[in-house]
Amino acid sequence: MTRVTKGRGGKSVTLVKGLALDPLALAALGKQLRTACGSGGTVKDGVIEVQGDHCDRIIEALRKDGHSAKRAGG
């Protein structure tokens, strides 16, 4: 999981990568994470994008769901 601002007009986006899920399960998980953060986002090319810096909330939600999650980068 990383937080990115480059190429997004200065806005931060939290990216969740590396989940071995089929596209439908990935879309459902993306919806669940966006709801948990109260934010918008999308799923593109196997990567969940959530608008804003929500790393802590997403890590908590993923661990609650049984996924191993850790922060990458700064």
N, CA, C and O atoms as a Tripos MOL2 file, in Angstrom:
@<TRIPOS>MOLECULE
protein
  296   295    74     0     0
PROTEIN
NO_CHARGES

@<TRIPOS>ATOM
      1 N           0.8360   -1.1590    0.0000 N.3       1 MET1
      2 CA          0.0000    0.0000    0.0000 C.3       1 MET1
      3 C           0.8890    1.2330    0.0000 C.2       1 MET1
      4 O           1.8450    1.3120    0.7710 O.2       1 MET1
      5 N           0.5840    2.1790   -0.8480 N.am      2 THR2
      6 CA          1.3670    3.4010   -0.9540 C.3       2 THR2
      7 C           0.4540    4.6050   -1.1010 C.2       2 THR2
      8 O          -0.7120    4.4800   -1.4780 O.2       2 THR2
      9 N           1.0040    5.7740   -0.7970 N.am      3 ARG3
     10 CA          0.3010    7.0330   -1.0140 C.3       3 ARG3
     11 C           1.0310    7.7660   -2.1290 C.2       3 ARG3
     12 O           2.2510    7.9240   -2.0780 O.2       3 ARG3
     13 N           0.2870    8.2120   -3.1350 N.am      4 VAL4
     14 CA          0.8810    8.8280   -4.3200 C.3       4 VAL4
     15 C           0.2220   10.1820   -4.5650 C.2       4 VAL4
     16 O          -0.9870   10.3330   -4.3910 O.2       4 VAL4
     17 N           1.0290   11.1700   -4.9740 N.am      5 THR5
     18 CA          0.4700   12.4610   -5.3830 C.3       5 THR5
     19 C           0.8830   12.8170   -6.8040 C.2       5 THR5
     20 O           0.2660   13.6810   -7.4280 O.2       5 THR5
     21 N           1.9090   12.1680   -7.3180 N.am      6 LYS6
     22 CA          2.4600   12.5150   -8.6250 C.3       6 LYS6
     23 C           1.4430   12.2750   -9.7500 C.2       6 LYS6
     24 O           0.8290   11.2110   -9.8260 O.2       6 LYS6
     25 N           1.2790   13.2660  -10.6080 N.am      7 GLY7
     26 CA          0.3940   13.1330  -11.7590 C.3       7 GLY7
     27 C          -1.0740   13.2320  -11.4220 C.2       7 GLY7
     28 O          -1.9220   12.8570  -12.2320 O.2       7 GLY7
     29 N          -1.3920   13.7360  -10.2330 N.am      8 ARG8
     30 CA         -2.7870   13.8100   -9.8100 C.3       8 ARG8
     31 C          -3.1670   15.2210   -9.3570 C.2       8 ARG8
     32 O          -4.0820   15.3980   -8.5530 O.2       8 ARG8
     33 N          -2.4670   16.2040   -9.8710 N.am      9 GLY9
     34 CA         -2.7970   17.5870   -9.5460 C.3       9 GLY9
     35 C          -2.5600   17.9320   -8.0880 C.2       9 GLY9
     36 O          -3.2410   18.8010   -7.5440 O.2       9 GLY9
     37 N          -1.6120   17.2720   -7.4480 N.am     10 GLY10
     38 CA         -1.3070   17.5420   -6.0460 C.3      10 GLY10
     39 C          -2.2030   16.8150   -5.0660 C.2      10 GLY10
     40 O          -1.9760   16.8870   -3.8580 O.2      10 GLY10
     41 N          -3.2020   16.1240   -5.5480 N.am     11 LYS11
     42 CA         -4.1110   15.3690   -4.6700 C.3      11 LYS11
     43 C          -3.4670   14.0310   -4.3150 C.2      11 LYS11
     44 O          -2.7890   13.4210   -5.1420 O.2      11 LYS11
     45 N          -3.6810   13.5850   -3.0910 N.am     12 SER12
     46 CA         -3.1080   12.2990   -2.6940 C.3      12 SER12
     47 C          -4.1100   11.1760   -2.9490 C.2      12 SER12
     48 O          -5.3220   11.3560   -2.8290 O.2      12 SER12
     49 N          -3.5690   10.0240   -3.3020 N.am     13 VAL13
     50 CA         -4.3640    8.8270   -3.5660 C.3      13 VAL13
     51 C          -3.6690    7.6600   -2.8870 C.2      13 VAL13
     52 O          -2.4480    7.5320   -2.9760 O.2      13 VAL13
     53 N          -4.4230    6.8110   -2.2120 N.am     14 THR14
     54 CA         -3.8750    5.6180   -1.5850 C.3      14 THR14
     55 C          -4.0640    4.4490   -2.5450 C.2      14 THR14
     56 O          -5.1760    4.1860   -3.0020 O.2      14 THR14
     57 N          -2.9640    3.7430   -2.8500 N.am     15 LEU15
     58 CA         -3.0010    2.6100   -3.7700 C.3      15 LEU15
     59 C          -2.8280    1.3100   -2.9990 C.2      15 LEU15
     60 O          -1.9510    1.2040   -2.1420 O.2      15 LEU15
     61 N          -3.6550    0.3280   -3.2980 N.am     16 VAL16
     62 CA         -3.5440   -1.0070   -2.7100 C.3      16 VAL16
     63 C          -3.2110   -1.9580   -3.8460 C.2      16 VAL16
     64 O          -4.0070   -2.1330   -4.7690 O.2      16 VAL16
     65 N          -2.0230   -2.5780   -3.7800 N.am     17 LYS17
     66 CA         -1.5480   -3.4680   -4.8430 C.3      17 LYS17
     67 C          -1.2380   -4.8460   -4.2770 C.2      17 LYS17
     68 O          -1.1180   -5.0260   -3.0650 O.2      17 LYS17
     69 N          -1.1120   -5.8090   -5.1730 N.am     18 GLY18
     70 CA         -0.6120   -7.1260   -4.8030 C.3      18 GLY18
     71 C          -1.6260   -8.0690   -4.1850 C.2      18 GLY18
     72 O          -1.2370   -9.0570   -3.5620 O.2      18 GLY18
     73 N          -2.9030   -7.7990   -4.3370 N.am     19 LEU19
     74 CA         -3.9190   -8.7130   -3.8120 C.3      19 LEU19
     75 C          -4.2460   -9.7530   -4.8820 C.2      19 LEU19
     76 O          -4.5840   -9.4050   -6.0140 O.2      19 LEU19
     77 N          -4.1440  -11.0160   -4.5200 N.am     20 ALA20
     78 CA         -4.4120  -12.1060   -5.4640 C.3      20 ALA20
     79 C          -5.9000  -12.4430   -5.4350 C.2      20 ALA20
     80 O          -6.3050  -13.4780   -4.9050 O.2      20 ALA20
     81 N          -6.7040  -11.5570   -6.0100 N.am     21 LEU21
     82 CA         -8.1500  -11.7520   -6.0470 C.3      21 LEU21
     83 C          -8.6360  -11.6410   -7.4880 C.2      21 LEU21
     84 O          -8.0160  -10.9750   -8.3160 O.2      21 LEU21
     85 N          -9.7640  -12.3090   -7.7770 N.am     22 ASP22
     86 CA        -10.3530  -12.1780   -9.1050 C.3      22 ASP22
     87 C         -10.9730  -10.7770   -9.2270 C.2      22 ASP22
     88 O         -11.2120  -10.1230   -8.2120 O.2      22 ASP22
     89 N         -11.2320  -10.3170  -10.4360 N.am     23 PRO23
     90 CA        -11.7170   -8.9390  -10.6310 C.3      23 PRO23
     91 C         -12.9930   -8.5880   -9.8620 C.2      23 PRO23
     92 O         -13.1230   -7.4680   -9.3680 O.2      23 PRO23
     93 N         -13.9290   -9.5250   -9.7560 N.am     24 LEU24
     94 CA        -15.1650   -9.2250   -9.0280 C.3      24 LEU24
     95 C         -14.9090   -9.0620   -7.5360 C.2      24 LEU24
     96 O         -15.4590   -8.1600   -6.9030 O.2      24 LEU24
     97 N         -14.0740   -9.9350   -6.9740 N.am     25 ALA25
     98 CA        -13.7390   -9.8310   -5.5520 C.3      25 ALA25
     99 C         -12.9430   -8.5600   -5.2840 C.2      25 ALA25
    100 O         -13.1120   -7.9270   -4.2420 O.2      25 ALA25
    101 N         -12.0780   -8.1890   -6.2190 N.am     26 LEU26
    102 CA        -11.2870   -6.9690   -6.0750 C.3      26 LEU26
    103 C         -12.2050   -5.7410   -6.0990 C.2      26 LEU26
    104 O         -12.0130   -4.8080   -5.3180 O.2      26 LEU26
    105 N         -13.1860   -5.7400   -6.9810 N.am     27 ALA27
    106 CA        -14.1370   -4.6300   -7.0480 C.3      27 ALA27
    107 C         -14.9570   -4.5350   -5.7630 C.2      27 ALA27
    108 O         -15.2160   -3.4370   -5.2700 O.2      27 ALA27
    109 N         -15.3650   -5.6810   -5.2230 N.am     28 ALA28
    110 CA        -16.1330   -5.6880   -3.9780 C.3      28 ALA28
    111 C         -15.2910   -5.1790   -2.8160 C.2      28 ALA28
    112 O         -15.7780   -4.4240   -1.9740 O.2      28 ALA28
    113 N         -14.0220   -5.5930   -2.7710 N.am     29 LEU29
    114 CA        -13.1250   -5.1200   -1.7170 C.3      29 LEU29
    115 C         -12.8780   -3.6200   -1.8660 C.2      29 LEU29
    116 O         -12.8210   -2.8990   -0.8700 O.2      29 LEU29
    117 N         -12.7320   -3.1530   -3.0910 N.am     30 GLY30
    118 CA        -12.5670   -1.7200   -3.3350 C.3      30 GLY30
    119 C         -13.7560   -0.9280   -2.8220 C.2      30 GLY30
    120 O         -13.5850    0.1230   -2.2050 O.2      30 GLY30
    121 N         -14.9500   -1.4210   -3.0710 N.am     31 LYS31
    122 CA        -16.1700   -0.7750   -2.5810 C.3      31 LYS31
    123 C         -16.1810   -0.7360   -1.0590 C.2      31 LYS31
    124 O         -16.5290    0.2810   -0.4590 O.2      31 LYS31
    125 N         -15.7990   -1.8490   -0.4370 N.am     32 GLN32
    126 CA        -15.7650   -1.9340    1.0250 C.3      32 GLN32
    127 C         -14.7580   -0.9350    1.6090 C.2      32 GLN32
    128 O         -15.0510   -0.2710    2.6030 O.2      32 GLN32
    129 N         -13.5790   -0.8270    0.9960 N.am     33 LEU33
    130 CA        -12.5520    0.0940    1.4880 C.3      33 LEU33
    131 C         -12.9750    1.5510    1.2930 C.2      33 LEU33
    132 O         -12.7410    2.3840    2.1690 O.2      33 LEU33
    133 N         -13.5890    1.8610    0.1620 N.am     34 ARG34
    134 CA        -14.0610    3.2310   -0.0700 C.3      34 ARG34
    135 C         -15.1320    3.6080    0.9430 C.2      34 ARG34
    136 O         -15.1570    4.7380    1.4310 O.2      34 ARG34
    137 N         -16.0090    2.6750    1.2580 N.am     35 THR35
    138 CA        -17.0480    2.9250    2.2480 C.3      35 THR35
    139 C         -16.4390    3.1290    3.6280 C.2      35 THR35
    140 O         -16.8600    4.0190    4.3670 O.2      35 THR35
    141 N         -15.4480    2.3070    3.9820 N.am     36 ALA36
    142 CA        -14.7910    2.4230    5.2870 C.3      36 ALA36
    143 C         -14.0880    3.7670    5.4360 C.2      36 ALA36
    144 O         -14.0030    4.3060    6.5400 O.2      36 ALA36
    145 N         -13.5850    4.3080    4.3330 N.am     37 CYS37
    146 CA        -12.8580    5.5830    4.3690 C.3      37 CYS37
    147 C         -13.7730    6.7760    4.1190 C.2      37 CYS37
    148 O         -13.3760    7.9170    4.3540 O.2      37 CYS37
    149 N         -14.9790    6.5290    3.6520 N.am     38 GLY38
    150 CA        -15.8800    7.6210    3.3170 C.3      38 GLY38
    151 C         -15.3450    8.4480    2.1670 C.2      38 GLY38
    152 O         -15.4250    9.6760    2.1780 O.2      38 GLY38
    153 N         -14.7980    7.7640    1.1760 N.am     39 SER39
    154 CA        -14.1210    8.4530    0.0870 C.3      39 SER39
    155 C         -14.4440    7.7730   -1.2410 C.2      39 SER39
    156 O         -14.9960    6.6730   -1.2750 O.2      39 SER39
    157 N         -14.0930    8.4430   -2.3210 N.am     40 GLY40
    158 CA        -14.2780    7.8770   -3.6500 C.3      40 GLY40
    159 C         -13.0520    7.1050   -4.0750 C.2      40 GLY40
    160 O         -12.0500    7.0640   -3.3610 O.2      40 GLY40
    161 N         -13.1360    6.5020   -5.2270 N.am     41 GLY41
    162 CA        -11.9960    5.7570   -5.7470 C.3      41 GLY41
    163 C         -12.4160    4.8520   -6.8790 C.2      41 GLY41
    164 O         -13.5400    4.9290   -7.3730 O.2      41 GLY41
    165 N         -11.4880    3.9800   -7.2890 N.am     42 THR42
    166 CA        -11.7450    3.0820   -8.4110 C.3      42 THR42
    167 C         -10.8330    1.8680   -8.3150 C.2      42 THR42
    168 O          -9.9360    1.8120   -7.4740 O.2      42 THR42
    169 N         -11.0750    0.9010   -9.1860 N.am     43 VAL43
    170 CA        -10.1960   -0.2590   -9.3360 C.3      43 VAL43
    171 C          -9.7290   -0.2740  -10.7850 C.2      43 VAL43
    172 O         -10.5430   -0.3790  -11.7030 O.2      43 VAL43
    173 N          -8.4100   -0.1670  -10.9900 N.am     44 LYS44
    174 CA         -7.8390   -0.1550  -12.3400 C.3      44 LYS44
    175 C          -6.6800   -1.1280  -12.4010 C.2      44 LYS44
    176 O          -5.7800   -1.0750  -11.5630 O.2      44 LYS44
    177 N          -6.6890   -2.0070  -13.3740 N.am     45 ASP45
    178 CA         -5.5700   -2.9260  -13.6280 C.3      45 ASP45
    179 C          -5.1180   -3.6690  -12.3760 C.2      45 ASP45
    180 O          -3.9170   -3.8140  -12.1480 O.2      45 ASP45
    181 N          -6.0530   -4.1390  -11.5680 N.am     46 GLY46
    182 CA         -5.7050   -4.9070  -10.3750 C.3      46 GLY46
    183 C          -5.2130   -4.0680   -9.2100 C.2      46 GLY46
    184 O          -4.6990   -4.6120   -8.2320 O.2      46 GLY46
    185 N          -5.3610   -2.7490   -9.2960 N.am     47 VAL47
    186 CA         -4.9320   -1.8390   -8.2320 C.3      47 VAL47
    187 C          -6.1520   -1.0730   -7.7260 C.2      47 VAL47
    188 O          -6.9030   -0.4940   -8.5110 O.2      47 VAL47
    189 N          -6.3420   -1.0780   -6.4060 N.am     48 ILE48
    190 CA         -7.4300   -0.3140   -5.8120 C.3      48 ILE48
    191 C          -6.9070    1.0830   -5.5050 C.2      48 ILE48
    192 O          -5.9010    1.2310   -4.8110 O.2      48 ILE48
    193 N          -7.5850    2.1070   -6.0170 N.am     49 GLU49
    194 CA         -7.2240    3.4970   -5.7520 C.3      49 GLU49
    195 C          -8.3150    4.1200   -4.8900 C.2      49 GLU49
    196 O          -9.4930    4.0880   -5.2470 O.2      49 GLU49
    197 N          -7.9150    4.6880   -3.7490 N.am     50 VAL50
    198 CA         -8.8490    5.3750   -2.8670 C.3      50 VAL50
    199 C          -8.3900    6.8210   -2.7490 C.2      50 VAL50
    200 O          -7.2290    7.0760   -2.4280 O.2      50 VAL50
    201 N          -9.2790    7.7610   -3.0010 N.am     51 GLN51
    202 CA         -8.9180    9.1750   -2.9580 C.3      51 GLN51
    203 C          -8.5950    9.6020   -1.5360 C.2      51 GLN51
    204 O          -9.3530    9.3210   -0.6080 O.2      51 GLN51
    205 N          -7.4580   10.2860   -1.3670 N.am     52 GLY52
    206 CA         -7.0420   10.7800   -0.0570 C.3      52 GLY52
    207 C          -6.0230    9.8620    0.5860 C.2      52 GLY52
    208 O          -5.7470    8.7690    0.0910 O.2      52 GLY52
    209 N          -5.4640   10.3250    1.7050 N.am     53 ASP53
    210 CA         -4.4650    9.5650    2.4510 C.3      53 ASP53
    211 C          -5.1720    8.7840    3.5550 C.2      53 ASP53
    212 O          -5.3970    9.3050    4.6480 O.2      53 ASP53
    213 N          -5.5200    7.5310    3.2650 N.am     54 HIS54
    214 CA         -6.2690    6.7000    4.2010 C.3      54 HIS54
    215 C          -5.5170    5.4180    4.5410 C.2      54 HIS54
    216 O          -6.1420    4.3890    4.7980 O.2      54 HIS54
    217 N          -4.1860    5.4650    4.5460 N.am     55 CYS55
    218 CA         -3.3900    4.2530    4.7410 C.3      55 CYS55
    219 C          -3.7540    3.5160    6.0220 C.2      55 CYS55
    220 O          -3.9480    2.3000    6.0030 O.2      55 CYS55
    221 N          -3.8500    4.2380    7.1360 N.am     56 ASP56
    222 CA         -4.1170    3.5790    8.4150 C.3      56 ASP56
    223 C          -5.4850    2.9000    8.4300 C.2      56 ASP56
    224 O          -5.6120    1.7700    8.9020 O.2      56 ASP56
    225 N          -6.4920    3.5750    7.9220 N.am     57 ARG57
    226 CA         -7.8400    2.9840    7.8800 C.3      57 ARG57
    227 C          -7.8830    1.7580    6.9760 C.2      57 ARG57
    228 O          -8.5280    0.7610    7.3010 O.2      57 ARG57
    229 N          -7.1980    1.8360    5.8500 N.am     58 ILE58
    230 CA         -7.2140    0.7220    4.9010 C.3      58 ILE58
    231 C          -6.4650   -0.4760    5.4670 C.2      58 ILE58
    232 O          -6.9250   -1.6100    5.3330 O.2      58 ILE58
    233 N          -5.3170   -0.2420    6.0970 N.am     59 ILE59
    234 CA         -4.5720   -1.3440    6.7180 C.3      59 ILE59
    235 C          -5.4350   -2.0270    7.7660 C.2      59 ILE59
    236 O          -5.4850   -3.2560    7.8270 O.2      59 ILE59
    237 N          -6.1110   -1.2410    8.5870 N.am     60 GLU60
    238 CA         -6.9880   -1.7940    9.6230 C.3      60 GLU60
    239 C          -8.1170   -2.6240    9.0080 C.2      60 GLU60
    240 O          -8.4180   -3.7190    9.4840 O.2      60 GLU60
    241 N          -8.7430   -2.0990    7.9470 N.am     61 ALA61
    242 CA         -9.8460   -2.8100    7.2930 C.3      61 ALA61
    243 C          -9.3640   -4.0970    6.6290 C.2      61 ALA61
    244 O         -10.0530   -5.1160    6.6900 O.2      61 ALA61
    245 N          -8.1880   -4.0660    5.9960 N.am     62 LEU62
    246 CA         -7.6600   -5.2650    5.3410 C.3      62 LEU62
    247 C          -7.3020   -6.3370    6.3650 C.2      62 LEU62
    248 O          -7.5940   -7.5140    6.1550 O.2      62 LEU62
    249 N          -6.6800   -5.9450    7.4590 N.am     63 ARG63
    250 CA         -6.3250   -6.9230    8.4990 C.3      63 ARG63
    251 C          -7.5670   -7.5180    9.1410 C.2      63 ARG63
    252 O          -7.5930   -8.7010    9.4810 O.2      63 ARG63
    253 N          -8.5970   -6.6960    9.3050 N.am     64 LYS64
    254 CA         -9.8610   -7.1780    9.8610 C.3      64 LYS64
    255 C         -10.4800   -8.2330    8.9440 C.2      64 LYS64
    256 O         -11.1390   -9.1630    9.4080 O.2      64 LYS64
    257 N         -10.2590   -8.0750    7.6390 N.am     65 ASP65
    258 CA        -10.7820   -8.9980    6.6310 C.3      65 ASP65
    259 C          -9.9100  -10.2410    6.4540 C.2      65 ASP65
    260 O         -10.2830  -11.1580    5.7230 O.2      65 ASP65
    261 N          -8.7460  -10.2780    7.1190 N.am     66 GLY66
    262 CA         -7.8870  -11.4470    7.0340 C.3      66 GLY66
    263 C          -6.7560  -11.3370    6.0300 C.2      66 GLY66
    264 O          -6.0510  -12.3180    5.7940 O.2      66 GLY66
    265 N          -6.5640  -10.1680    5.4330 N.am     67 HIS67
    266 CA         -5.4610   -9.9530    4.4930 C.3      67 HIS67
    267 C          -4.2550   -9.4290    5.2550 C.2      67 HIS67
    268 O          -4.4000   -8.7130    6.2450 O.2      67 HIS67
    269 N          -3.0550   -9.7920    4.7870 N.am     68 SER68
    270 CA         -1.8620   -9.1900    5.3790 C.3      68 SER68
    271 C          -1.6020   -7.8880    4.6340 C.2      68 SER68
    272 O          -1.6310   -7.8540    3.4040 O.2      68 SER68
    273 N          -1.3490   -6.8240    5.3790 N.am     69 ALA69
    274 CA         -1.1540   -5.5190    4.7520 C.3      69 ALA69
    275 C          -0.0260   -4.7830    5.4440 C.2      69 ALA69
    276 O           0.1080   -4.8270    6.6670 O.2      69 ALA69
    277 N           0.7840   -4.1030    4.6440 N.am     70 LYS70
    278 CA          1.8160   -3.2490    5.2160 C.3      70 LYS70
    279 C           2.0040   -2.0400    4.3250 C.2      70 LYS70
    280 O           1.6880   -2.0580    3.1350 O.2      70 LYS70
    281 N           2.5230   -1.0010    4.9270 N.am     71 ARG71
    282 CA          2.7370    0.2550    4.2210 C.3      71 ARG71
    283 C           4.0580    0.2000    3.4670 C.2      71 ARG71
    284 O           5.0650   -0.2590    4.0060 O.2      71 ARG71
    285 N           4.0550    0.6600    2.2370 N.am     72 ALA72
    286 CA          5.2760    0.7270    1.4290 C.3      72 ALA72
    287 C           5.6140    2.1910    1.2050 C.2      72 ALA72
    288 O           4.7230    3.0410    1.1940 O.2      72 ALA72
    289 N           6.8620    2.4820    1.0310 N.am     73 GLY73
    290 CA          7.2860    3.8620    0.8130 C.3      73 GLY73
    291 C           7.3770    4.6140    2.1210 C.2      73 GLY73
    292 O           7.5570    4.0040    3.1750 O.2      73 GLY73
    293 N           7.2550    5.9450    2.0680 N.am     74 GLY74
    294 CA          7.4040    6.7980    3.2480 C.3      74 GLY74
    295 C           6.2500    6.7020    4.0960 C.2      74 GLY74
    296 O           6.1960    7.3530    5.1400 O.2      74 GLY74
@<TRIPOS>BOND
     1     1     2 1
     2     2     3 1
     3     3     4 2
     4     3     5 am
     5     5     6 1
     6     6     7 1
     7     7     8 2
     8     7     9 am
     9     9    10 1
    10    10    11 1
    11    11    12 2
    12    11    13 am
    13    13    14 1
    14    14    15 1
    15    15    16 2
    16    15    17 am
    17    17    18 1
    18    18    19 1
    19    19    20 2
    20    19    21 am
    21    21    22 1
    22    22    23 1
    23    23    24 2
    24    23    25 am
    25    25    26 1
    26    26    27 1
    27    27    28 2
    28    27    29 am
    29    29    30 1
    30    30    31 1
    31    31    32 2
    32    31    33 am
    33    33    34 1
    34    34    35 1
    35    35    36 2
    36    35    37 am
    37    37    38 1
    38    38    39 1
    39    39    40 2
    40    39    41 am
    41    41    42 1
    42    42    43 1
    43    43    44 2
    44    43    45 am
    45    45    46 1
    46    46    47 1
    47    47    48 2
    48    47    49 am
    49    49    50 1
    50    50    51 1
    51    51    52 2
    52    51    53 am
    53    53    54 1
    54    54    55 1
    55    55    56 2
    56    55    57 am
    57    57    58 1
    58    58    59 1
    59    59    60 2
    60    59    61 am
    61    61    62 1
    62    62    63 1
    63    63    64 2
    64    63    65 am
    65    65    66 1
    66    66    67 1
    67    67    68 2
    68    67    69 am
    69    69    70 1
    70    70    71 1
    71    71    72 2
    72    71    73 am
    73    73    74 1
    74    74    75 1
    75    75    76 2
    76    75    77 am
    77    77    78 1
    78    78    79 1
    79    79    80 2
    80    79    81 am
    81    81    82 1
    82    82    83 1
    83    83    84 2
    84    83    85 am
    85    85    86 1
    86    86    87 1
    87    87    88 2
    88    87    89 am
    89    89    90 1
    90    90    91 1
    91    91    92 2
    92    91    93 am
    93    93    94 1
    94    94    95 1
    95    95    96 2
    96    95    97 am
    97    97    98 1
    98    98    99 1
    99    99   100 2
   100    99   101 am
   101   101   102 1
   102   102   103 1
   103   103   104 2
   104   103   105 am
   105   105   106 1
   106   106   107 1
   107   107   108 2
   108   107   109 am
   109   109   110 1
   110   110   111 1
   111   111   112 2
   112   111   113 am
   113   113   114 1
   114   114   115 1
   115   115   116 2
   116   115   117 am
   117   117   118 1
   118   118   119 1
   119   119   120 2
   120   119   121 am
   121   121   122 1
   122   122   123 1
   123   123   124 2
   124   123   125 am
   125   125   126 1
   126   126   127 1
   127   127   128 2
   128   127   129 am
   129   129   130 1
   130   130   131 1
   131   131   132 2
   132   131   133 am
   133   133   134 1
   134   134   135 1
   135   135   136 2
   136   135   137 am
   137   137   138 1
   138   138   139 1
   139   139   140 2
   140   139   141 am
   141   141   142 1
   142   142   143 1
   143   143   144 2
   144   143   145 am
   145   145   146 1
   146   146   147 1
   147   147   148 2
   148   147   149 am
   149   149   150 1
   150   150   151 1
   151   151   152 2
   152   151   153 am
   153   153   154 1
   154   154   155 1
   155   155   156 2
   156   155   157 am
   157   157   158 1
   158   158   159 1
   159   159   160 2
   160   159   161 am
   161   161   162 1
   162   162   163 1
   163   163   164 2
   164   163   165 am
   165   165   166 1
   166   166   167 1
   167   167   168 2
   168   167   169 am
   169   169   170 1
   170   170   171 1
   171   171   172 2
   172   171   173 am
   173   173   174 1
   174   174   175 1
   175   175   176 2
   176   175   177 am
   177   177   178 1
   178   178   179 1
   179   179   180 2
   180   179   181 am
   181   181   182 1
   182   182   183 1
   183   183   184 2
   184   183   185 am
   185   185   186 1
   186   186   187 1
   187   187   188 2
   188   187   189 am
   189   189   190 1
   190   190   191 1
   191   191   192 2
   192   191   193 am
   193   193   194 1
   194   194   195 1
   195   195   196 2
   196   195   197 am
   197   197   198 1
   198   198   199 1
   199   199   200 2
   200   199   201 am
   201   201   202 1
   202   202   203 1
   203   203   204 2
   204   203   205 am
   205   205   206 1
   206   206   207 1
   207   207   208 2
   208   207   209 am
   209   209   210 1
   210   210   211 1
   211   211   212 2
   212   211   213 am
   213   213   214 1
   214   214   215 1
   215   215   216 2
   216   215   217 am
   217   217   218 1
   218   218   219 1
   219   219   220 2
   220   219   221 am
   221   221   222 1
   222   222   223 1
   223   223   224 2
   224   223   225 am
   225   225   226 1
   226   226   227 1
   227   227   228 2
   228   227   229 am
   229   229   230 1
   230   230   231 1
   231   231   232 2
   232   231   233 am
   233   233   234 1
   234   234   235 1
   235   235   236 2
   236   235   237 am
   237   237   238 1
   238   238   239 1
   239   239   240 2
   240   239   241 am
   241   241   242 1
   242   242   243 1
   243   243   244 2
   244   243   245 am
   245   245   246 1
   246   246   247 1
   247   247   248 2
   248   247   249 am
   249   249   250 1
   250   250   251 1
   251   251   252 2
   252   251   253 am
   253   253   254 1
   254   254   255 1
   255   255   256 2
   256   255   257 am
   257   257   258 1
   258   258   259 1
   259   259   260 2
   260   259   261 am
   261   261   262 1
   262   262   263 1
   263   263   264 2
   264   263   265 am
   265   265   266 1
   266   266   267 1
   267   267   268 2
   268   267   269 am
   269   269   270 1
   270   270   271 1
   271   271   272 2
   272   271   273 am
   273   273   274 1
   274   274   275 1
   275   275   276 2
   276   275   277 am
   277   277   278 1
   278   278   279 1
   279   279   280 2
   280   279   281 am
   281   281   282 1
   282   282   283 1
   283   283   284 2
   284   283   285 am
   285   285   286 1
   286   286   287 1
   287   287   288 2
   288   287   289 am
   289   289   290 1
   290   290   291 1
   291   291   292 2
   292   291   293 am
   293   293   294 1
   294   294   295 1
   295   295   296 2
@<TRIPOS>SUBSTRUCTURE
     1 MET1         2 RESIDUE 1 A MET
     2 THR2         6 RESIDUE 1 A THR
     3 ARG3        10 RESIDUE 1 A ARG
     4 VAL4        14 RESIDUE 1 A VAL
     5 THR5        18 RESIDUE 1 A THR
     6 LYS6        22 RESIDUE 1 A LYS
     7 GLY7        26 RESIDUE 1 A GLY
     8 ARG8        30 RESIDUE 1 A ARG
     9 GLY9        34 RESIDUE 1 A GLY
    10 GLY10       38 RESIDUE 1 A GLY
    11 LYS11       42 RESIDUE 1 A LYS
    12 SER12       46 RESIDUE 1 A SER
    13 VAL13       50 RESIDUE 1 A VAL
    14 THR14       54 RESIDUE 1 A THR
    15 LEU15       58 RESIDUE 1 A LEU
    16 VAL16       62 RESIDUE 1 A VAL
    17 LYS17       66 RESIDUE 1 A LYS
    18 GLY18       70 RESIDUE 1 A GLY
    19 LEU19       74 RESIDUE 1 A LEU
    20 ALA20       78 RESIDUE 1 A ALA
    21 LEU21       82 RESIDUE 1 A LEU
    22 ASP22       86 RESIDUE 1 A ASP
    23 PRO23       90 RESIDUE 1 A PRO
    24 LEU24       94 RESIDUE 1 A LEU
    25 ALA25       98 RESIDUE 1 A ALA
    26 LEU26      102 RESIDUE 1 A LEU
    27 ALA27      106 RESIDUE 1 A ALA
    28 ALA28      110 RESIDUE 1 A ALA
    29 LEU29      114 RESIDUE 1 A LEU
    30 GLY30      118 RESIDUE 1 A GLY
    31 LYS31      122 RESIDUE 1 A LYS
    32 GLN32      126 RESIDUE 1 A GLN
    33 LEU33      130 RESIDUE 1 A LEU
    34 ARG34      134 RESIDUE 1 A ARG
    35 THR35      138 RESIDUE 1 A THR
    36 ALA36      142 RESIDUE 1 A ALA
    37 CYS37      146 RESIDUE 1 A CYS
    38 GLY38      150 RESIDUE 1 A GLY
    39 SER39      154 RESIDUE 1 A SER
    40 GLY40      158 RESIDUE 1 A GLY
    41 GLY41      162 RESIDUE 1 A GLY
    42 THR42      166 RESIDUE 1 A THR
    43 VAL43      170 RESIDUE 1 A VAL
    44 LYS44      174 RESIDUE 1 A LYS
    45 ASP45      178 RESIDUE 1 A ASP
    46 GLY46      182 RESIDUE 1 A GLY
    47 VAL47      186 RESIDUE 1 A VAL
    48 ILE48      190 RESIDUE 1 A ILE
    49 GLU49      194 RESIDUE 1 A GLU
    50 VAL50      198 RESIDUE 1 A VAL
    51 GLN51      202 RESIDUE 1 A GLN
    52 GLY52      206 RESIDUE 1 A GLY
    53 ASP53      210 RESIDUE 1 A ASP
    54 HIS54      214 RESIDUE 1 A HIS
    55 CYS55      218 RESIDUE 1 A CYS
    56 ASP56      222 RESIDUE 1 A ASP
    57 ARG57      226 RESIDUE 1 A ARG
    58 ILE58      230 RESIDUE 1 A ILE
    59 ILE59      234 RESIDUE 1 A ILE
    60 GLU60      238 RESIDUE 1 A GLU
    61 ALA61      242 RESIDUE 1 A ALA
    62 LEU62      246 RESIDUE 1 A LEU
    63 ARG63      250 RESIDUE 1 A ARG
    64 LYS64      254 RESIDUE 1 A LYS
    65 ASP65      258 RESIDUE 1 A ASP
    66 GLY66      262 RESIDUE 1 A GLY
    67 HIS67      266 RESIDUE 1 A HIS
    68 SER68      270 RESIDUE 1 A SER
    69 ALA69      274 RESIDUE 1 A ALA
    70 LYS70      278 RESIDUE 1 A LYS
    71 ARG71      282 RESIDUE 1 A ARG
    72 ALA72      286 RESIDUE 1 A ALA
    73 GLY73      290 RESIDUE 1 A GLY
    74 GLY74      294 RESIDUE 1 A GLY
